[in-house]
């Protein structure tokens, strides 16, 4: 017997960019980018965010650009 889920089959996670009708990610859209950044300031993984590989690369690049332009913080807490 396989060590997997028992019961109903796993449902695929909804893509947040497709839900909003977006094809490209803009680094100036900070409200969208904040959904892909954890409370500690880390970029969420593709599997957690529910993105495709190409979208994840676009989001990561947009977050890094927004951080350089001081639209997003590198970390949220001061240590």
mmCIF file of C-alpha atoms in Angstrom:
data_model
loop_
_atom_site.group_PDB
_atom_site.id
_atom_site.type_symbol
_atom_site.label_atom_id
_atom_site.label_comp_id
_atom_site.label_asym_id
_atom_site.label_seq_id
_atom_site.Cartn_x
_atom_site.Cartn_y
_atom_site.Cartn_z
ATOM 1 C CA UNK A 1 0.000 0.000 0.000
ATOM 2 C CA UNK A 2 1.379 3.417 -0.952
ATOM 3 C CA UNK A 3 2.012 5.954 1.775
ATOM 4 C CA UNK A 4 -0.157 8.716 0.338
ATOM 5 C CA UNK A 5 -3.409 10.466 1.028
ATOM 6 C CA UNK A 6 -6.383 8.373 1.857
ATOM 7 C CA UNK A 7 -9.819 9.529 0.819
ATOM 8 C CA UNK A 8 -10.599 12.073 -1.818
ATOM 9 C CA UNK A 9 -8.064 12.907 -4.547
ATOM 10 C CA UNK A 10 -5.901 16.000 -4.160
ATOM 11 C CA UNK A 11 -7.229 19.068 -5.931
ATOM 12 C CA UNK A 12 -4.848 21.268 -7.913
ATOM 13 C CA UNK A 13 -4.226 24.658 -6.305
ATOM 14 C CA UNK A 14 -5.747 27.635 -8.110
ATOM 15 C CA UNK A 15 -3.270 29.893 -9.874
ATOM 16 C CA UNK A 16 -3.506 33.394 -8.316
ATOM 17 C CA UNK A 17 -2.348 35.156 -11.497
ATOM 18 C CA UNK A 18 -4.925 33.375 -13.663
ATOM 19 C CA UNK A 19 -7.635 34.279 -11.138
ATOM 20 C CA UNK A 20 -6.766 37.964 -11.548
ATOM 21 C CA UNK A 21 -6.501 37.658 -15.328
ATOM 22 C CA UNK A 22 -2.821 38.632 -15.459
ATOM 23 C CA UNK A 23 -0.342 37.389 -18.042
ATOM 24 C CA UNK A 24 2.703 39.372 -16.891
ATOM 25 C CA UNK A 25 3.871 40.544 -13.471
ATOM 26 C CA UNK A 26 4.655 44.226 -12.956
ATOM 27 C CA UNK A 27 7.211 45.193 -10.306
ATOM 28 C CA UNK A 28 5.186 48.326 -9.470
ATOM 29 C CA UNK A 29 2.161 46.307 -8.313
ATOM 30 C CA UNK A 30 3.223 45.959 -4.677
ATOM 31 C CA UNK A 31 -0.109 44.635 -3.411
ATOM 32 C CA UNK A 32 0.162 41.650 -5.738
ATOM 33 C CA UNK A 33 3.838 41.075 -4.930
ATOM 34 C CA UNK A 34 3.216 41.125 -1.168
ATOM 35 C CA UNK A 35 1.063 38.021 -1.544
ATOM 36 C CA UNK A 36 4.147 36.118 -2.734
ATOM 37 C CA UNK A 37 6.404 37.292 0.123
ATOM 38 C CA UNK A 38 6.288 35.665 3.571
ATOM 39 C CA UNK A 39 6.026 37.668 6.779
ATOM 40 C CA UNK A 40 9.787 37.146 7.249
ATOM 41 C CA UNK A 41 10.516 38.668 3.839
ATOM 42 C CA UNK A 42 11.243 35.455 1.942
ATOM 43 C CA UNK A 43 9.864 34.786 -1.532
ATOM 44 C CA UNK A 44 7.340 31.942 -1.348
ATOM 45 C CA UNK A 45 8.124 28.793 -3.303
ATOM 46 C CA UNK A 46 6.350 27.925 -6.511
ATOM 47 C CA UNK A 47 4.468 25.034 -4.943
ATOM 48 C CA UNK A 48 3.240 27.133 -2.019
ATOM 49 C CA UNK A 49 2.268 30.106 -4.196
ATOM 50 C CA UNK A 50 0.552 27.939 -6.811
ATOM 51 C CA UNK A 51 2.431 29.363 -9.800
ATOM 52 C CA UNK A 52 3.988 27.847 -12.896
ATOM 53 C CA UNK A 53 7.753 27.848 -13.284
ATOM 54 C CA UNK A 54 7.745 30.742 -15.723
ATOM 55 C CA UNK A 55 5.427 32.794 -13.500
ATOM 56 C CA UNK A 56 7.612 32.079 -10.461
ATOM 57 C CA UNK A 57 10.650 33.461 -12.287
ATOM 58 C CA UNK A 58 8.679 36.580 -13.251
ATOM 59 C CA UNK A 59 7.457 37.082 -9.685
ATOM 60 C CA UNK A 60 10.933 36.594 -8.189
ATOM 61 C CA UNK A 61 12.450 39.063 -10.638
ATOM 62 C CA UNK A 62 9.673 41.601 -9.976
ATOM 63 C CA UNK A 63 10.104 41.282 -6.199
ATOM 64 C CA UNK A 64 13.855 41.796 -6.455
ATOM 65 C CA UNK A 65 13.371 44.866 -8.657
ATOM 66 C CA UNK A 66 10.740 46.285 -6.304
ATOM 67 C CA UNK A 67 13.126 45.794 -3.380
ATOM 68 C CA UNK A 68 15.870 47.694 -5.211
ATOM 69 C CA UNK A 69 13.441 50.518 -5.936
ATOM 70 C CA UNK A 70 12.496 50.580 -2.216
ATOM 71 C CA UNK A 71 8.868 49.602 -2.864
ATOM 72 C CA UNK A 72 9.204 46.378 -0.861
ATOM 73 C CA UNK A 73 11.350 45.801 2.216
ATOM 74 C CA UNK A 74 14.076 43.152 2.252
ATOM 75 C CA UNK A 75 12.863 42.033 5.699
ATOM 76 C CA UNK A 76 9.839 43.013 7.687
ATOM 77 C CA UNK A 77 11.373 42.921 11.161
ATOM 78 C CA UNK A 78 14.462 44.647 12.474
ATOM 79 C CA UNK A 79 16.804 42.435 14.421
#
